[in-house]
Short mmCIF file of C-alpha atoms and ligand atoms in Angstrom, two decimals:
data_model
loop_
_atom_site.label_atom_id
_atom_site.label_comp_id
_atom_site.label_asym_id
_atom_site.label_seq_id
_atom_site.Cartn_x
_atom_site.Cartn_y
_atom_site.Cartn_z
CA UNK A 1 17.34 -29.35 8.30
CA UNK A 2 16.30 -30.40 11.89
CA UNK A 3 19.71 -30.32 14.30
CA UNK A 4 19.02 -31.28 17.86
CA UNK A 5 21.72 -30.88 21.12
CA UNK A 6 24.48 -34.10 21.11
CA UNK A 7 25.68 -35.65 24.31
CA UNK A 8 29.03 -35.60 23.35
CA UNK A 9 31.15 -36.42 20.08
CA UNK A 10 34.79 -38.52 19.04
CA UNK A 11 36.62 -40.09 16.85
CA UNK A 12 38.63 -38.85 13.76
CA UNK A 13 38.09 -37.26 10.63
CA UNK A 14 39.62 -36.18 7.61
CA UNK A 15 38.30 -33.06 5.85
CA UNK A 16 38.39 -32.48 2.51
CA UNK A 17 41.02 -30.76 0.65
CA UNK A 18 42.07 -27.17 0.72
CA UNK A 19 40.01 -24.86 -1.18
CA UNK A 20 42.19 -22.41 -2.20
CA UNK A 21 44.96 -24.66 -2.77
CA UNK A 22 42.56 -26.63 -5.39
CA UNK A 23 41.82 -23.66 -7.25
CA UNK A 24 45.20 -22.49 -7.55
CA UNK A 25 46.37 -26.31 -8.64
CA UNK A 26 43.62 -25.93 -11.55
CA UNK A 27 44.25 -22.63 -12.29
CA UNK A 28 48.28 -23.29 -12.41
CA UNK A 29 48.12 -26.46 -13.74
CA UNK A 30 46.14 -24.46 -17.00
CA UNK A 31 48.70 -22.27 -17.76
CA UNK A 32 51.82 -24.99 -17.14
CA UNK A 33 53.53 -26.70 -19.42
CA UNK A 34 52.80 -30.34 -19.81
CA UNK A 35 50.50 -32.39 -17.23
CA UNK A 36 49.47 -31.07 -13.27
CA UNK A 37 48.34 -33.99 -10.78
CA UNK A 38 46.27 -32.79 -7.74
CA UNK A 39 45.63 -35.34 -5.10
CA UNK A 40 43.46 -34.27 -2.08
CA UNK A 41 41.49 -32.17 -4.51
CA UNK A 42 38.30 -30.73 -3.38
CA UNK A 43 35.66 -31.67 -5.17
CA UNK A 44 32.99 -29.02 -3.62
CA UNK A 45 30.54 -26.72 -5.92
CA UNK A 46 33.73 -23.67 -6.37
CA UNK A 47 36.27 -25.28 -7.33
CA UNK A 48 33.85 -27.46 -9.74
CA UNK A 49 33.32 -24.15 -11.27
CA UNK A 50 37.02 -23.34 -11.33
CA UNK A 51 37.66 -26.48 -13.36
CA UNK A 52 34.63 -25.65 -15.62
CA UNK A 53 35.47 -22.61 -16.52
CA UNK A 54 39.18 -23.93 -17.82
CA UNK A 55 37.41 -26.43 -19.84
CA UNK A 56 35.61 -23.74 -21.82
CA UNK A 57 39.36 -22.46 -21.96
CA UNK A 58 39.90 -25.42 -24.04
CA UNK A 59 41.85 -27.26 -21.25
CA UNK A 60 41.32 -30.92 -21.24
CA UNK A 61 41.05 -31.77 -17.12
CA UNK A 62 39.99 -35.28 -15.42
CA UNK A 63 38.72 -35.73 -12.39
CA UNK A 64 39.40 -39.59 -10.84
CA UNK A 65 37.72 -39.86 -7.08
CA UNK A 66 39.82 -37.56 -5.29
CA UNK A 67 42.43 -36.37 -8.18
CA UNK A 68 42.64 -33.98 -10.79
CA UNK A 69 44.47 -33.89 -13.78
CA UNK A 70 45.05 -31.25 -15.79
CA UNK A 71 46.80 -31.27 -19.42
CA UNK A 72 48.05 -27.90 -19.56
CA UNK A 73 48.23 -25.77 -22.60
CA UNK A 74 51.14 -23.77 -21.51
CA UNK A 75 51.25 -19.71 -20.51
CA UNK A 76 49.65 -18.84 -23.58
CA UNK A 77 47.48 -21.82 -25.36
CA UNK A 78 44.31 -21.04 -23.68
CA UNK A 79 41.29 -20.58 -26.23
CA UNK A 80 38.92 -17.98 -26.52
CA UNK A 81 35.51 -19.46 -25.05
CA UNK A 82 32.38 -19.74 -26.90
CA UNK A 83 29.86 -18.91 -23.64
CA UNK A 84 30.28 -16.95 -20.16
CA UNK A 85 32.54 -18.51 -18.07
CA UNK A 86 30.04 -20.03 -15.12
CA UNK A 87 31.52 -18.98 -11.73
CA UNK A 88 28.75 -20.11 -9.85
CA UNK A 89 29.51 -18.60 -6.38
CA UNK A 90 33.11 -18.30 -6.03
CA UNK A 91 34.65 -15.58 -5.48
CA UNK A 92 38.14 -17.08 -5.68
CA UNK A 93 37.49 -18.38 -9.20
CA UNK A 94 36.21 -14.51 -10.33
CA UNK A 95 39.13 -12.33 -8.93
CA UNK A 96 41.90 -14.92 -9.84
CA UNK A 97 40.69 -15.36 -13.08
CA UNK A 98 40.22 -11.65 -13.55
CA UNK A 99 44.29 -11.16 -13.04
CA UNK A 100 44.65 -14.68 -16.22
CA UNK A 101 41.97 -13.51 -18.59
CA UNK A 102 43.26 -9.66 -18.81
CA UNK A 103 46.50 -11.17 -20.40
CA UNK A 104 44.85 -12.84 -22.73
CA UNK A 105 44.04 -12.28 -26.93
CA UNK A 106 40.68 -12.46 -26.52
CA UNK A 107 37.60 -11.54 -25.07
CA UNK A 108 35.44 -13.46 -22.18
CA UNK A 109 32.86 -12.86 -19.29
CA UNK A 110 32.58 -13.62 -16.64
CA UNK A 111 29.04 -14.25 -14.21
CA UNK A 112 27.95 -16.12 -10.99
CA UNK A 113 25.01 -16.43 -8.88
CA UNK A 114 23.30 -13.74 -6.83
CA UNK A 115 25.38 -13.49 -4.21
CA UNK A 116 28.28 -13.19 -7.01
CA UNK A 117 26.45 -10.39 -8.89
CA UNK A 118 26.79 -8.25 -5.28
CA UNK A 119 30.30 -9.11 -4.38
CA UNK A 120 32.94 -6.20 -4.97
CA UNK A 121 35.20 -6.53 -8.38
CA UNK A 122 36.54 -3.31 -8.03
CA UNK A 123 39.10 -4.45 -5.58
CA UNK A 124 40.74 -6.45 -8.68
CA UNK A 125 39.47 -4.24 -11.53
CA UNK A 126 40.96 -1.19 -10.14
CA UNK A 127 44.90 -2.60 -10.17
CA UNK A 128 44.32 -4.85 -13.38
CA UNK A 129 42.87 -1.23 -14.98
CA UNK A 130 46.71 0.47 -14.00
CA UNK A 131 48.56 -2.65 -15.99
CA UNK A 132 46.59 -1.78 -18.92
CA UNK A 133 43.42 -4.26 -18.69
CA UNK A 134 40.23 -3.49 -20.04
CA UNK A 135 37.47 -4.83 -17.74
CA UNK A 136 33.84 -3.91 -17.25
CA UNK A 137 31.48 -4.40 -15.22
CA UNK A 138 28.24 -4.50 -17.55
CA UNK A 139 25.81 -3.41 -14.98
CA UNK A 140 27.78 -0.55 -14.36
CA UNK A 141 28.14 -1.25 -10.08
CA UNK A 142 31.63 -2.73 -10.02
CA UNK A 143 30.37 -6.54 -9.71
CA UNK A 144 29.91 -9.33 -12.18
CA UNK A 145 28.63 -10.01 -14.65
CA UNK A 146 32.38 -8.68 -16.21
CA UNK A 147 33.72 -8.13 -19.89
CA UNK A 148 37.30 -8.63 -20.26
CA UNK A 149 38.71 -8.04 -23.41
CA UNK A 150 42.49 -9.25 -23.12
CA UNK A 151 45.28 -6.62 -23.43
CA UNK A 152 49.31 -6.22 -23.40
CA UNK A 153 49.75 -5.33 -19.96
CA UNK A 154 52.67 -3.25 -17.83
CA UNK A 155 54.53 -3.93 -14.63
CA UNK A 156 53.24 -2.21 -11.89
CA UNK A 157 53.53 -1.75 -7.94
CA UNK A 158 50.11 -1.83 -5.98
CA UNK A 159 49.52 -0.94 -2.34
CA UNK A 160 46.61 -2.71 -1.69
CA UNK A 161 44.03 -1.44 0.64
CA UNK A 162 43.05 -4.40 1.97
CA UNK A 163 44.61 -7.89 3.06
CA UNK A 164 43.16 -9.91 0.25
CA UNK A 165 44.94 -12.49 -1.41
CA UNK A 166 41.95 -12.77 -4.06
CA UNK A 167 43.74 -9.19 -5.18
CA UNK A 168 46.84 -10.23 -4.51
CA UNK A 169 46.53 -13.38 -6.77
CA UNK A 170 45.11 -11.56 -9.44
CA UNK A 171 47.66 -9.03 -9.50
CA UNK A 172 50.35 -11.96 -9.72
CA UNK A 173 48.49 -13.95 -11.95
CA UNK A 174 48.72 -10.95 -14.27
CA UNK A 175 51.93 -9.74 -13.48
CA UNK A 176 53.42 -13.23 -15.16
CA UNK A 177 52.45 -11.79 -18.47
CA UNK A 178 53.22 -8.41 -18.16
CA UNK A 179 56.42 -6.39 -19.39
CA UNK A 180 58.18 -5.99 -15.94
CA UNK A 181 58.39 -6.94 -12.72
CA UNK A 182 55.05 -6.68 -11.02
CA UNK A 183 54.91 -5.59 -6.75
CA UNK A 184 52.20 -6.00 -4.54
CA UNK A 185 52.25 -4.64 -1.15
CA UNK A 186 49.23 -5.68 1.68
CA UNK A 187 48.44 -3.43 4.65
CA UNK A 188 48.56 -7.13 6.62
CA UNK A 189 49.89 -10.52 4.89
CA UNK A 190 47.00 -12.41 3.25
CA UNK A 191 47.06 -16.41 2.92
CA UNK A 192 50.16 -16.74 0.09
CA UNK A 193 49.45 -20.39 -1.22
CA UNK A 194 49.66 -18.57 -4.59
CA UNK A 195 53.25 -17.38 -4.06
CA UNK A 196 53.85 -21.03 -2.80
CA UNK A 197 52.61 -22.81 -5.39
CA UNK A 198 54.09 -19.97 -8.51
CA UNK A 199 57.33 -20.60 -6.86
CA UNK A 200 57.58 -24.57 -7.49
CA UNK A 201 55.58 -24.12 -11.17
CA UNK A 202 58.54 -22.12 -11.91
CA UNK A 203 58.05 -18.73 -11.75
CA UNK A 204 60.34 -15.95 -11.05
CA UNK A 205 58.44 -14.51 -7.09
CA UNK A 206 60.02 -13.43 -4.37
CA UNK A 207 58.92 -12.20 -0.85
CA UNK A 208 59.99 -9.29 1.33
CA UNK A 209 57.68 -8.17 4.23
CA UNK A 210 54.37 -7.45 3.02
CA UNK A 211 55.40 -6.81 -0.34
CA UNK A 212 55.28 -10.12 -3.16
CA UNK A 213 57.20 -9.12 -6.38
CA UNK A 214 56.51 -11.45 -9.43
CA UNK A 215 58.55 -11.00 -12.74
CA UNK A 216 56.95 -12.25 -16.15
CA UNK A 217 57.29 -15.40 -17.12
CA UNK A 218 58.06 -17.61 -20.25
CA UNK A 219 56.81 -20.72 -19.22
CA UNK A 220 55.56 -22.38 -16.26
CA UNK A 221 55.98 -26.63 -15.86
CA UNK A 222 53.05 -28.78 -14.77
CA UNK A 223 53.92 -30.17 -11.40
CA UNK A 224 52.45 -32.72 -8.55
CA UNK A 225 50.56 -31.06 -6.36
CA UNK A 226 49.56 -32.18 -3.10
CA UNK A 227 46.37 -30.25 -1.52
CA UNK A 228 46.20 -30.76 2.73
CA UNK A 229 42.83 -30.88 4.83
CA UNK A 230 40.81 -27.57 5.01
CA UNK A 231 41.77 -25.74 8.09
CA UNK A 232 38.53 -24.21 7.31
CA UNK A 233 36.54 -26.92 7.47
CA UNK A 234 38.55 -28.67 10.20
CA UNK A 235 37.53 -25.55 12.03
CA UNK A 236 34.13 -26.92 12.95
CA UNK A 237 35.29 -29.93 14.22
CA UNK A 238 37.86 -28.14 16.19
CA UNK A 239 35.21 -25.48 17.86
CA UNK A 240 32.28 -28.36 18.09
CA UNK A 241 35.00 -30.55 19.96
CA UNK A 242 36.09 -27.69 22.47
CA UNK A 243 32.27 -26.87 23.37
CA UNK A 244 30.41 -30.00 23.20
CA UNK A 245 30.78 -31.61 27.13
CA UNK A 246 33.07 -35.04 26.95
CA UNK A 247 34.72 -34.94 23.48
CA UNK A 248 37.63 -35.38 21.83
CA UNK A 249 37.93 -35.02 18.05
CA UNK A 250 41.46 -35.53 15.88
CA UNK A 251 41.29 -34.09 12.47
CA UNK A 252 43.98 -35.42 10.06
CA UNK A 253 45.77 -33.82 7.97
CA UNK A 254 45.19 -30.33 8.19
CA UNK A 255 47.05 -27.33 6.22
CA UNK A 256 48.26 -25.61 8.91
CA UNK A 257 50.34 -22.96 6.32
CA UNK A 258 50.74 -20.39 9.15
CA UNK A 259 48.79 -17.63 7.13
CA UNK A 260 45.88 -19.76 7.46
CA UNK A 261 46.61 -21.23 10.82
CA UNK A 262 44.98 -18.52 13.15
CA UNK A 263 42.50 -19.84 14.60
CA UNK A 264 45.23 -22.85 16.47
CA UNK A 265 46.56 -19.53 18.53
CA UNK A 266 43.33 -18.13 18.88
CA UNK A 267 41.72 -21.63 20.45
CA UNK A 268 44.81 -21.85 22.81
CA UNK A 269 44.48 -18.25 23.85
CA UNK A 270 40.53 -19.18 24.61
CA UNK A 271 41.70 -21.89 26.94
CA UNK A 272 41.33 -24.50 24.39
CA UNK A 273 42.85 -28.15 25.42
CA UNK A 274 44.35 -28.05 21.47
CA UNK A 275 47.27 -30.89 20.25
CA UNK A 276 49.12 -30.07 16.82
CA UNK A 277 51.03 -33.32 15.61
CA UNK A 278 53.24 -31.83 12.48
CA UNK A 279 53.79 -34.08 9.32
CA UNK A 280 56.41 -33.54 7.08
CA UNK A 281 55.97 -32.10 3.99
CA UNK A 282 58.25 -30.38 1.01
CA UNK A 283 56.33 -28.14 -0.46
CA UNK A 284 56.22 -25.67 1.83
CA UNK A 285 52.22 -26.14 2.83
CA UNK A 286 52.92 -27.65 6.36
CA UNK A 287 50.19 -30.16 7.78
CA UNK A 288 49.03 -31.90 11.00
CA UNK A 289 46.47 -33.95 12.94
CA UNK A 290 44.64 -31.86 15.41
CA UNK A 291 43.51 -33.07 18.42
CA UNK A 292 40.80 -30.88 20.49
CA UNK A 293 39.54 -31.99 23.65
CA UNK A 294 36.41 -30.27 25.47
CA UNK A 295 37.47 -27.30 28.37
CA UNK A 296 36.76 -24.71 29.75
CA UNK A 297 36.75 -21.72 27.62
CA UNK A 298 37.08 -17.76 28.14
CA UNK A 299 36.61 -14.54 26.00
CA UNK A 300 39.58 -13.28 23.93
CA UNK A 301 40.37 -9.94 21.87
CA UNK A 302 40.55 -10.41 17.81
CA UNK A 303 41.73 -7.86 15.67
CA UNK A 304 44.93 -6.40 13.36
CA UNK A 305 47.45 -8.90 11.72
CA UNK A 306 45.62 -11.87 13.29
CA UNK A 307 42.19 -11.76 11.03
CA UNK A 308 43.43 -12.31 7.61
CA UNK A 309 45.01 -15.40 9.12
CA UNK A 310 41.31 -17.04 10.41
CA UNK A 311 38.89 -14.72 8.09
CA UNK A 312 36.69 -17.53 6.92
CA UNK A 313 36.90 -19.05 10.70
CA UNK A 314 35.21 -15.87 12.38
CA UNK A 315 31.61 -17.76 11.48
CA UNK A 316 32.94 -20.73 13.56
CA UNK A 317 34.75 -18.53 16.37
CA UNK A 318 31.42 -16.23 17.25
CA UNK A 319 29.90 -19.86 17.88
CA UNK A 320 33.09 -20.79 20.26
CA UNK A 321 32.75 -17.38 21.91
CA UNK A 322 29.02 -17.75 23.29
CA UNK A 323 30.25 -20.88 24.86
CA UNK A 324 33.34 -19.03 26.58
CA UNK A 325 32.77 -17.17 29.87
CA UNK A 326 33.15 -13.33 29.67
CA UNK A 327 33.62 -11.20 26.60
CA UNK A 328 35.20 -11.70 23.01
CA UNK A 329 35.60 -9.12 20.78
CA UNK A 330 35.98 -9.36 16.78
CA UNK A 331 37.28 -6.29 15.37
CA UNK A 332 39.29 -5.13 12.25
CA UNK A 333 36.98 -7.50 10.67
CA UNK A 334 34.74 -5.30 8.44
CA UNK A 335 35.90 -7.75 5.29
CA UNK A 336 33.37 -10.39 6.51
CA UNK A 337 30.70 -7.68 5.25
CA UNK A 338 31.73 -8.98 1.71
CA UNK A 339 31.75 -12.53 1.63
CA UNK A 340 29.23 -15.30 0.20
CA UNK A 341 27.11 -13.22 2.92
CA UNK A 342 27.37 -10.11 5.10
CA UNK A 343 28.95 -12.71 7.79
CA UNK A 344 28.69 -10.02 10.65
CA UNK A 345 24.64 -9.39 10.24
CA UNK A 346 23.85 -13.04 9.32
CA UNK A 347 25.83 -14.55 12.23
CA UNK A 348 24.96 -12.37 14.87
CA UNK A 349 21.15 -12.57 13.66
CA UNK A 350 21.26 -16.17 13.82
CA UNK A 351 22.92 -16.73 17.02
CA UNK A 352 20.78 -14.01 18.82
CA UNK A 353 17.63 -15.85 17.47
CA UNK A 354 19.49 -19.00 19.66
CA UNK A 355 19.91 -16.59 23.11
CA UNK A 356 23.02 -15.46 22.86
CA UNK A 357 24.05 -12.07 24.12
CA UNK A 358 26.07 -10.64 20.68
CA UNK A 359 26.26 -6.97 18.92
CA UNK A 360 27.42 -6.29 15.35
CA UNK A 361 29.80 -3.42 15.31
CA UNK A 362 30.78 -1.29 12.51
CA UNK A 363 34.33 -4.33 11.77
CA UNK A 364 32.95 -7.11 13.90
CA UNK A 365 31.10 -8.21 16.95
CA UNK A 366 30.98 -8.22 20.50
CA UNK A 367 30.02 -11.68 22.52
CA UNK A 368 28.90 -12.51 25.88
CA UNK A 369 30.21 -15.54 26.50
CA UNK A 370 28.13 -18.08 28.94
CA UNK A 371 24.56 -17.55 27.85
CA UNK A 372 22.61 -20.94 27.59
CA UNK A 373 21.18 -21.00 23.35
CA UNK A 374 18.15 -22.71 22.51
CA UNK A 375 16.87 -23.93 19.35
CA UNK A 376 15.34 -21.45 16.66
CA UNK A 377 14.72 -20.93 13.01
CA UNK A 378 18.11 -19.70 11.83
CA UNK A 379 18.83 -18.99 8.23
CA UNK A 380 22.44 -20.01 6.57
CA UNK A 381 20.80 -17.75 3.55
CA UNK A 382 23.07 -20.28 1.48
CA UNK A 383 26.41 -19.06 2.82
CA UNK A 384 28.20 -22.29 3.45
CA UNK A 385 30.16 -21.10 6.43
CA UNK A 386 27.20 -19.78 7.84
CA UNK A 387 25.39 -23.17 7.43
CA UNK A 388 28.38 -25.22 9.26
CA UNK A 389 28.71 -22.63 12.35
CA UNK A 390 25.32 -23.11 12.84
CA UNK A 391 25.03 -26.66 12.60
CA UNK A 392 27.63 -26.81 15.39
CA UNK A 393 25.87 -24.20 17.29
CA UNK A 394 22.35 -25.95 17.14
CA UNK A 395 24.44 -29.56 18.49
CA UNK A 396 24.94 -27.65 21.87
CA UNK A 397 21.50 -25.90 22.51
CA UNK A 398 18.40 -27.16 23.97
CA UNK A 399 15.29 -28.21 21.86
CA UNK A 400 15.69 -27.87 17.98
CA UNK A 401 16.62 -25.72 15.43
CA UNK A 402 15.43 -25.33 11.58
CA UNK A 403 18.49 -24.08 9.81
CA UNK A 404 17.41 -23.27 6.41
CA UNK A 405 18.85 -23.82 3.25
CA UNK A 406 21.57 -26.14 4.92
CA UNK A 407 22.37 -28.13 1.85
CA UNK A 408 24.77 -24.81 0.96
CA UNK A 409 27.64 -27.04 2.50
CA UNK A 410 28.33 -28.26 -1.37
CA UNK A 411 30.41 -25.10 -1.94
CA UNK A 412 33.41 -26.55 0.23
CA UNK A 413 32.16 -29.61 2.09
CA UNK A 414 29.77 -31.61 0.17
CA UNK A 415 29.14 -34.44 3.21
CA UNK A 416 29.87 -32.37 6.31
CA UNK A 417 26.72 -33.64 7.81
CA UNK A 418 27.10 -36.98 7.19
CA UNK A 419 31.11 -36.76 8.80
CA UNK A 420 29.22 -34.81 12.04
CA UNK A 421 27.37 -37.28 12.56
CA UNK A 422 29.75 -40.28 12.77
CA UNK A 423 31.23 -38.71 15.69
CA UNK A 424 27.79 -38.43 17.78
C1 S3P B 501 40.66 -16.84 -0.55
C2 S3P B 501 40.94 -15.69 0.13
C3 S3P B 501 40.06 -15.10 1.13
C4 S3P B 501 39.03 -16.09 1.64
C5 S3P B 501 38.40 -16.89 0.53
C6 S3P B 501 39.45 -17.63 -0.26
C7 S3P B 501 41.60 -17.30 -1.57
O1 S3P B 501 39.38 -14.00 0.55
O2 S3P B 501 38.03 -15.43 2.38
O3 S3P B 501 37.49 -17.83 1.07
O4 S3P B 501 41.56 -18.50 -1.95
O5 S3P B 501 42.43 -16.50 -2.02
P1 S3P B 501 40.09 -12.55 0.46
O6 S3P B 501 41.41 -12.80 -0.08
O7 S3P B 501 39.28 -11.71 -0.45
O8 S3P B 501 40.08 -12.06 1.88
#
């Protein structure tokens, strides 16, 4: 795709629903008693895969414009599929479903694309493994494709070594059919719309610290669920508004849960001219319309507690940071080295390619803020995130850039393009 510089962008815009909340509302809604509605459901490439996967489960799930309804077959009426489950290239759907399949009387597999086949499944394999699942991965390097053959399994309490709610979820997700209580404890707190969402299915969780302690469960009720913007994706509006000269962009309806909400603090901290306009909501996801004007912007420090809570916004922010003047410096962040793509090498690749004066470190990246970037080949090498930071990067540098494989954006938001451009 061919991206030239914009004069200036406004208007509003609604992004598409959560991702994570639309897995977990499939996901939920599969193992609930009687019927799950999810409206704001986002109907992007992962958590299409989420809901195929749950068919092959035998789950009978409809999908009308922008809602989702699920007939669920209660905690244990799933069916034993007939064919790998498909994960395409979400990681979400492999790790969560990890933590529901070990629970169950029979065996399935589970395989995704490339990028899938090299993602860590240790992290979830390892704690499942101590509850008494049996899970392999049959190339023997700890990544899918994986054999689970469903087992009884035990209470346990895991330290996790990393801030990961993928690990955390599948720990809980498995912990509702073990034979006790079931504790997991983060080194930082990871995004908890699972706990959320367990909690008003039904289930037994509570919440102390960093610790999330989930007891098993008989039965779990089917429930409206209500998914909020992407912060995520809102996250390239917010950085294009705050760096592109004379604009002014409101997203509505964002999911500002505050384990999500990072990069709001981050922005403001950056100098960022940043309104938050709260709606009210009861389910404990809070949302609002964001407002970003264009300002001046300066270099920040990012590490610790604070990265968990933007992790999939770090693409976005090393874009904001060449536009801010002096340094910023991403650390803590050696996660991003495991995503859809090595995020650190790919980003600061990509945006060096443009001009910009950037360094990966061993957890993150250093940025010096102010350069001018001009137009190049850059490569999203099908990493959605990568794909939109760029996109938003190539709209404020001279001449034009090729960004390759840019049609990624299907994995979490399908017409991103075509909502950029209405606000040229
Ligand atoms: C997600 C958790 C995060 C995030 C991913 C979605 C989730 O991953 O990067 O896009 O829905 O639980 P980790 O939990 O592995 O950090």
């Amino acid at each position: 795709m061919n991206i030239t510089r914009v004069k200036s962008l406004s208007g509003t815009v609604r992004v598409p629903g959560d991702k994570s909340i639309s897995h977990r509302g499939v996901m939920l809604g599969a193992l609930a008693k009687g019927q799950t509605e999810i409206q704001g459901f986002l109907m992007g490439a992962d958590c299409l895969s989420t809901i195929e996967c749950f068919r092959k489960l035998g789950v009978k799930i409809n999908l009308y414009s922008d809602t989702v309804v699920v007939k669920g077959l209660g905690l244990r009426g799933l069916r034993p599929p007939i064919h790998t489950l498909d994960v395409g290239n979400s990681g979400t759907t492999t790790r969560l479903m990890s933590g529901i399949l070990a629970a169950q009387q029979f065996t399935s597999k589970l395989d995704g694309d490339a990028s899938i086949r090299k993602r860590p499944m240790n992290r979830v394999i390892l704690p499942l493994s101590e509850m008494g699942a049996d899970i392999t991965s049959d190339g023997g390097n700890g990544c899918a494709p994986l054999t689970i053959n469903g087992r009884p399994l035990h209470g346990i309490s895991y330290t996790s070594p990393v801030a990961s709610a993928q690990v955390k979820s599948a720990i809980l997700f498995a912990g509702l059919y073990a034979d006790g209580d079931t504790a997991v404890t983060e080194p930082y707190v990871s995004r908890n719309h699972t706990e959320l969402m367990l909690k008003n299915f039904g289930a037994d969780i509570r919440v102390l610290g960093k610790t999330v302690t989930v007891s098993p469960a008989e039965e779990l009720y089917g429930q409206t669920v209500t998914v909020p913007g992407d912060i995520s994706s809102a996250a390239y509006f917010m950085v294009a508004a705050a760096i592109t000269p004379n604009s002014e962009i409101t997203v509505k309806n964002v999911g500002i849960n505050p384990t999500r909400a990072g990069i709001i603090d981050v922005m403001k901290e950056m100098g960022a001219d940043i309104k938050v306009e709260e709606n009210t909501r009861a389910d404990g996801e809070p949302s609002a319309d964001i407002t970003v004007k264009s300002s001046a912007l300066h270099g920040v420090t990012i590490g610790g507690e604070t990265i968990p809570t933007l992790i999939d916004e770090i693409p976005a922010l090393a874009v904001l940071a060449c536009f801010a003047e002096g340094t910023t410096v991403i650390r803590d962040a050696e996660e991003l080295k495991v995503k859809e793509s090595n995020r650190i090498d790919i980003m600061v690749k990509n945006l060096a390619a443009m001009g910009a004066d950037i360094e990966a470190t061993e957890d993150g990246m250093i940025i010096h803020g102010g350069k001018e970037l001009h137009g190049a080949v850059v490569d999203s090498v099908k990493d959605h995130r990568v794909a939109m930071s760029m996109a938003v990067a190539a709209m404020n540098a001279d001449g034009e850039t090729d960004l390759i494989d840019a049609h990624c954006v299907k994995i979490s938001y399908p017409h991103f393009y075509e909502d950029m451009q209405r606000l040229t």
